[in-house]
Amino acid sequence: MAGDTTVVPNVEAGAVTREYTDAEMFALIDLVNDGSIEVSKLAQTKATNAEVKAFARKVVTEHTALNKETAAMAAKMNLTLTIPENDEDIAENHVDGLKDLTDKPKGKEFDEGYIEHEIKIHKKIIDEVKDALERTNQNTETQTFLQKALTSFQAHLQAAEEIEKKFGV
């Protein structure tokens, strides 16, 4: 189990397809959870639109729950979460996004930036998880967990896109 590999193509220009281990795939999910929680906590204090604030609260709650499930599943599978080498774009997106949002003034500009950030990061992790789910070399537990994570990420993306459309954010 600990040696199971999840194949996820890296679609960056000129990049070679890479195989993520389960530990690396779970680490990417964990990283997105942590990043969304941190940015959404900031949004709870800086957003001014009530729907954006409600979305931020929901993201914190649901990503915190998914984080606990990720840790429990990793422990059950005896995995040590490891960020894939040479694939720090999710981490960089979070750091850059957090800095950008921290620097934005409270109000509409922040609301727009936060929603754009959440759309971007959720699209990225959805692509990674979908690619992982297309592979047949995973155990049932990994498949089930990835499907649950995907459902959560898709719901957040849909909610963020609806806010973006509704409020022009």
PDB file of C-alpha atoms in Angstrom:
ATOM      1  CA  MET A   1       0.000   0.000   0.000  1.00  0.00           C
ATOM      2  CA  ALA A   2       2.665   2.501   0.972  1.00  0.00           C
ATOM      3  CA  GLY A   3       4.359   1.851  -2.345  1.00  0.00           C
ATOM      4  CA  ASP A   4       1.237   2.304  -4.457  1.00  0.00           C
ATOM      5  CA  THR A   5       1.646   4.821  -7.209  1.00  0.00           C
ATOM      6  CA  THR A   6      -0.896   7.194  -8.645  1.00  0.00           C
ATOM      7  CA  VAL A   7      -0.044   8.284 -12.170  1.00  0.00           C
ATOM      8  CA  VAL A   8      -0.827  11.937 -12.740  1.00  0.00           C
ATOM      9  CA  PRO A   9       0.229  13.650 -15.929  1.00  0.00           C
ATOM     10  CA  ASN A  10       1.955  16.967 -15.492  1.00  0.00           C
ATOM     11  CA  VAL A  11       0.460  19.106 -18.247  1.00  0.00           C
ATOM     12  CA  GLU A  12       2.878  22.017 -18.006  1.00  0.00           C
ATOM     13  CA  ALA A  13       4.498  22.912 -21.325  1.00  0.00           C
ATOM     14  CA  GLY A  14       7.232  20.436 -22.109  1.00  0.00           C
ATOM     15  CA  ALA A  15       6.739  18.516 -18.883  1.00  0.00           C
ATOM     16  CA  VAL A  16       7.059  14.780 -18.680  1.00  0.00           C
ATOM     17  CA  THR A  17       4.250  12.653 -17.280  1.00  0.00           C
ATOM     18  CA  ARG A  18       5.037  11.832 -13.695  1.00  0.00           C
ATOM     19  CA  GLU A  19       3.808   9.208 -11.334  1.00  0.00           C
ATOM     20  CA  TYR A  20       2.743  10.410  -7.917  1.00  0.00           C
ATOM     21  CA  THR A  21       2.895   7.991  -5.062  1.00  0.00           C
ATOM     22  CA  ASP A  22      -0.171   7.853  -2.839  1.00  0.00           C
ATOM     23  CA  ALA A  23       1.876   9.753  -0.230  1.00  0.00           C
ATOM     24  CA  GLU A  24       2.547  12.538  -2.744  1.00  0.00           C
ATOM     25  CA  MET A  25      -1.067  12.685  -3.941  1.00  0.00           C
ATOM     26  CA  PHE A  26      -2.336  12.862  -0.367  1.00  0.00           C
ATOM     27  CA  ALA A  27       0.277  15.552   0.333  1.00  0.00           C
ATOM     28  CA  LEU A  28      -1.045  17.669  -2.551  1.00  0.00           C
ATOM     29  CA  ILE A  29      -4.573  17.377  -1.162  1.00  0.00           C
ATOM     30  CA  ASP A  30      -3.293  18.251   2.311  1.00  0.00           C
ATOM     31  CA  LEU A  31      -1.443  21.265   0.911  1.00  0.00           C
ATOM     32  CA  VAL A  32      -4.566  22.547  -0.838  1.00  0.00           C
ATOM     33  CA  ASN A  33      -6.591  22.021   2.329  1.00  0.00           C
ATOM     34  CA  ASP A  34      -4.081  23.966   4.429  1.00  0.00           C
ATOM     35  CA  GLY A  35      -3.814  26.743   1.855  1.00  0.00           C
ATOM     36  CA  SER A  36      -7.562  27.140   1.417  1.00  0.00           C
ATOM     37  CA  ILE A  37      -8.071  27.178   5.176  1.00  0.00           C
ATOM     38  CA  GLU A  38      -5.441  29.885   5.664  1.00  0.00           C
ATOM     39  CA  VAL A  39      -6.685  32.086   2.825  1.00  0.00           C
ATOM     40  CA  SER A  40     -10.326  31.577   3.813  1.00  0.00           C
ATOM     41  CA  LYS A  41      -9.630  32.571   7.422  1.00  0.00           C
ATOM     42  CA  LEU A  42      -8.154  35.784   6.046  1.00  0.00           C
ATOM     43  CA  ALA A  43     -11.288  36.209   3.919  1.00  0.00           C
ATOM     44  CA  GLN A  44     -13.470  35.915   6.996  1.00  0.00           C
ATOM     45  CA  THR A  45     -11.848  39.097   8.306  1.00  0.00           C
ATOM     46  CA  LYS A  46     -11.274  41.051   5.067  1.00  0.00           C
ATOM     47  CA  ALA A  47     -14.207  40.174   2.814  1.00  0.00           C
ATOM     48  CA  THR A  48     -17.132  42.576   2.855  1.00  0.00           C
ATOM     49  CA  ASN A  49     -19.618  40.684   0.694  1.00  0.00           C
ATOM     50  CA  ALA A  50     -21.832  38.484   2.892  1.00  0.00           C
ATOM     51  CA  GLU A  51     -21.871  35.631   0.374  1.00  0.00           C
ATOM     52  CA  VAL A  52     -18.075  35.702   0.067  1.00  0.00           C
ATOM     53  CA  LYS A  53     -17.775  35.582   3.867  1.00  0.00           C
ATOM     54  CA  ALA A  54     -20.226  32.661   4.050  1.00  0.00           C
ATOM     55  CA  PHE A  55     -18.250  30.834   1.357  1.00  0.00           C
ATOM     56  CA  ALA A  56     -15.029  31.417   3.308  1.00  0.00           C
ATOM     57  CA  ARG A  57     -16.602  29.965   6.469  1.00  0.00           C
ATOM     58  CA  LYS A  58     -17.803  26.925   4.536  1.00  0.00           C
ATOM     59  CA  VAL A  59     -14.370  26.393   2.977  1.00  0.00           C
ATOM     60  CA  VAL A  60     -12.668  26.540   6.388  1.00  0.00           C
ATOM     61  CA  THR A  61     -15.126  24.048   7.872  1.00  0.00           C
ATOM     62  CA  GLU A  62     -15.079  21.607   4.976  1.00  0.00           C
ATOM     63  CA  HIS A  63     -11.341  21.737   4.275  1.00  0.00           C
ATOM     64  CA  THR A  64     -10.650  21.249   7.993  1.00  0.00           C
ATOM     65  CA  ALA A  65     -12.816  18.110   7.927  1.00  0.00           C
ATOM     66  CA  LEU A  66     -11.123  16.891   4.742  1.00  0.00           C
ATOM     67  CA  ASN A  67      -7.732  17.582   6.328  1.00  0.00           C
ATOM     68  CA  LYS A  68      -8.650  15.306   9.233  1.00  0.00           C
ATOM     69  CA  GLU A  69      -9.792  12.608   6.818  1.00  0.00           C
ATOM     70  CA  THR A  70      -6.584  12.970   4.803  1.00  0.00           C
ATOM     71  CA  ALA A  71      -4.470  12.534   7.938  1.00  0.00           C
ATOM     72  CA  ALA A  72      -6.539   9.564   9.134  1.00  0.00           C
ATOM     73  CA  MET A  73      -6.391   7.868   5.747  1.00  0.00           C
ATOM     74  CA  ALA A  74      -2.648   8.472   5.437  1.00  0.00           C
ATOM     75  CA  ALA A  75      -2.103   7.016   8.915  1.00  0.00           C
ATOM     76  CA  LYS A  76      -4.286   4.009   8.106  1.00  0.00           C
ATOM     77  CA  MET A  77      -2.270   3.414   4.935  1.00  0.00           C
ATOM     78  CA  ASN A  78       1.003   4.057   6.797  1.00  0.00           C
ATOM     79  CA  LEU A  79       1.919   6.936   4.475  1.00  0.00           C
ATOM     80  CA  THR A  80       4.296   9.765   5.199  1.00  0.00           C
ATOM     81  CA  LEU A  81       2.997  12.741   3.236  1.00  0.00           C
ATOM     82  CA  THR A  82       5.673  14.100   0.931  1.00  0.00           C
ATOM     83  CA  ILE A  83       5.327  17.030  -1.453  1.00  0.00           C
ATOM     84  CA  PRO A  84       6.457  15.807  -4.885  1.00  0.00           C
ATOM     85  CA  GLU A  85       9.918  16.991  -5.885  1.00  0.00           C
ATOM     86  CA  ASN A  86       9.990  19.638  -8.601  1.00  0.00           C
ATOM     87  CA  ASP A  87       6.245  20.161  -8.327  1.00  0.00           C
ATOM     88  CA  GLU A  88       5.850  23.064  -5.966  1.00  0.00           C
ATOM     89  CA  ASP A  89       3.409  25.046  -8.096  1.00  0.00           C
ATOM     90  CA  ILE A  90       0.492  24.494  -5.714  1.00  0.00           C
ATOM     91  CA  ALA A  91       2.631  25.662  -2.787  1.00  0.00           C
ATOM     92  CA  GLU A  92       3.908  28.638  -4.783  1.00  0.00           C
ATOM     93  CA  ASN A  93       0.369  29.551  -5.874  1.00  0.00           C
ATOM     94  CA  HIS A  94      -0.695  29.530  -2.236  1.00  0.00           C
ATOM     95  CA  VAL A  95       2.230  31.642  -1.003  1.00  0.00           C
ATOM     96  CA  ASP A  96       1.836  34.143  -3.836  1.00  0.00           C
ATOM     97  CA  GLY A  97      -1.946  34.229  -3.434  1.00  0.00           C
ATOM     98  CA  LEU A  98      -1.761  34.720   0.321  1.00  0.00           C
ATOM     99  CA  LYS A  99       0.730  37.574  -0.043  1.00  0.00           C
ATOM    100  CA  ASP A 100      -1.383  39.199  -2.734  1.00  0.00           C
ATOM    101  CA  LEU A 101      -4.564  38.879  -0.668  1.00  0.00           C
ATOM    102  CA  THR A 102      -2.869  40.108   2.501  1.00  0.00           C
ATOM    103  CA  ASP A 103      -1.793  43.231   0.608  1.00  0.00           C
ATOM    104  CA  LYS A 104      -5.258  43.902  -0.833  1.00  0.00           C
ATOM    105  CA  PRO A 105      -7.475  46.374   0.989  1.00  0.00           C
ATOM    106  CA  LYS A 106     -10.621  45.151   2.690  1.00  0.00           C
ATOM    107  CA  GLY A 107     -13.616  45.244   0.385  1.00  0.00           C
ATOM    108  CA  LYS A 108     -14.533  44.443  -3.206  1.00  0.00           C
ATOM    109  CA  GLU A 109     -10.924  44.228  -4.402  1.00  0.00           C
ATOM    110  CA  PHE A 110     -10.177  41.644  -1.717  1.00  0.00           C
ATOM    111  CA  ASP A 111     -13.420  39.754  -2.406  1.00  0.00           C
ATOM    112  CA  GLU A 112     -12.552  39.507  -6.116  1.00  0.00           C
ATOM    113  CA  GLY A 113      -8.993  38.376  -5.408  1.00  0.00           C
ATOM    114  CA  TYR A 114     -10.092  35.754  -2.901  1.00  0.00           C
ATOM    115  CA  ILE A 115     -12.705  34.226  -5.209  1.00  0.00           C
ATOM    116  CA  GLU A 116     -10.236  34.228  -8.124  1.00  0.00           C
ATOM    117  CA  HIS A 117      -7.624  32.524  -5.927  1.00  0.00           C
ATOM    118  CA  GLU A 118     -10.038  29.826  -4.782  1.00  0.00           C
ATOM    119  CA  ILE A 119     -11.173  29.158  -8.358  1.00  0.00           C
ATOM    120  CA  LYS A 120      -7.577  28.855  -9.551  1.00  0.00           C
ATOM    121  CA  ILE A 121      -6.404  26.532  -6.774  1.00  0.00           C
ATOM    122  CA  HIS A 122      -9.526  24.346  -6.905  1.00  0.00           C
ATOM    123  CA  LYS A 123      -9.235  23.943 -10.693  1.00  0.00           C
ATOM    124  CA  LYS A 124      -5.620  22.841 -10.268  1.00  0.00           C
ATOM    125  CA  ILE A 125      -6.317  20.221  -7.597  1.00  0.00           C
ATOM    126  CA  ILE A 126      -9.441  18.990  -9.421  1.00  0.00           C
ATOM    127  CA  ASP A 127      -7.317  18.330 -12.511  1.00  0.00           C
ATOM    128  CA  GLU A 128      -4.747  16.448 -10.426  1.00  0.00           C
ATOM    129  CA  VAL A 129      -7.362  14.327  -8.635  1.00  0.00           C
ATOM    130  CA  LYS A 130      -9.284  13.564 -11.847  1.00  0.00           C
ATOM    131  CA  ASP A 131      -6.073  12.413 -13.491  1.00  0.00           C
ATOM    132  CA  ALA A 132      -5.304  10.231 -10.489  1.00  0.00           C
ATOM    133  CA  LEU A 133      -8.781   8.684 -10.564  1.00  0.00           C
ATOM    134  CA  GLU A 134      -8.330   7.656 -14.199  1.00  0.00           C
ATOM    135  CA  ARG A 135      -5.563   5.271 -13.200  1.00  0.00           C
ATOM    136  CA  THR A 136      -6.355   1.664 -12.417  1.00  0.00           C
ATOM    137  CA  ASN A 137      -3.339   0.873 -10.253  1.00  0.00           C
ATOM    138  CA  GLN A 138      -4.826   2.229  -7.021  1.00  0.00           C
ATOM    139  CA  ASN A 139      -6.333   0.349  -4.169  1.00  0.00           C
ATOM    140  CA  THR A 140     -10.020   0.791  -3.395  1.00  0.00           C
ATOM    141  CA  GLU A 141      -9.367   2.955  -0.316  1.00  0.00           C
ATOM    142  CA  THR A 142      -7.332   5.444  -2.342  1.00  0.00           C
ATOM    143  CA  GLN A 143      -9.967   5.564  -5.091  1.00  0.00           C
ATOM    144  CA  THR A 144     -12.766   6.124  -2.562  1.00  0.00           C
ATOM    145  CA  PHE A 145     -10.855   8.858  -0.755  1.00  0.00           C
ATOM    146  CA  LEU A 146      -9.875  10.639  -3.979  1.00  0.00           C
ATOM    147  CA  GLN A 147     -13.493  10.556  -5.172  1.00  0.00           C
ATOM    148  CA  LYS A 148     -14.668  12.094  -1.902  1.00  0.00           C
ATOM    149  CA  ALA A 149     -11.992  14.804  -2.090  1.00  0.00           C
ATOM    150  CA  LEU A 150     -12.892  15.493  -5.727  1.00  0.00           C
ATOM    151  CA  THR A 151     -16.566  15.937  -4.840  1.00  0.00           C
ATOM    152  CA  SER A 152     -15.645  18.464  -2.145  1.00  0.00           C
ATOM    153  CA  PHE A 153     -13.269  20.394  -4.423  1.00  0.00           C
ATOM    154  CA  GLN A 154     -15.852  20.493  -7.226  1.00  0.00           C
ATOM    155  CA  ALA A 155     -18.536  21.825  -4.875  1.00  0.00           C
ATOM    156  CA  HIS A 156     -16.214  24.617  -3.745  1.00  0.00           C
ATOM    157  CA  LEU A 157     -15.274  25.467  -7.327  1.00  0.00           C
ATOM    158  CA  GLN A 158     -18.922  25.601  -8.355  1.00  0.00           C
ATOM    159  CA  ALA A 159     -19.824  27.827  -5.392  1.00  0.00           C
ATOM    160  CA  ALA A 160     -16.909  30.178  -6.103  1.00  0.00           C
ATOM    161  CA  GLU A 161     -17.824  30.407  -9.789  1.00  0.00           C
ATOM    162  CA  GLU A 162     -21.443  31.177  -8.880  1.00  0.00           C
ATOM    163  CA  ILE A 163     -20.292  33.995  -6.598  1.00  0.00           C
ATOM    164  CA  GLU A 164     -18.026  35.279  -9.344  1.00  0.00           C
ATOM    165  CA  LYS A 165     -20.958  35.373 -11.804  1.00  0.00           C
ATOM    166  CA  LYS A 166     -23.575  36.670  -9.372  1.00  0.00           C
ATOM    167  CA  PHE A 167     -21.585  39.523  -7.947  1.00  0.00           C
ATOM    168  CA  GLY A 168     -19.180  40.142 -10.780  1.00  0.00           C
ATOM    169  CA  VAL A 169     -16.421  39.327  -8.324  1.00  0.00           C
TER     170      VAL A 169
END
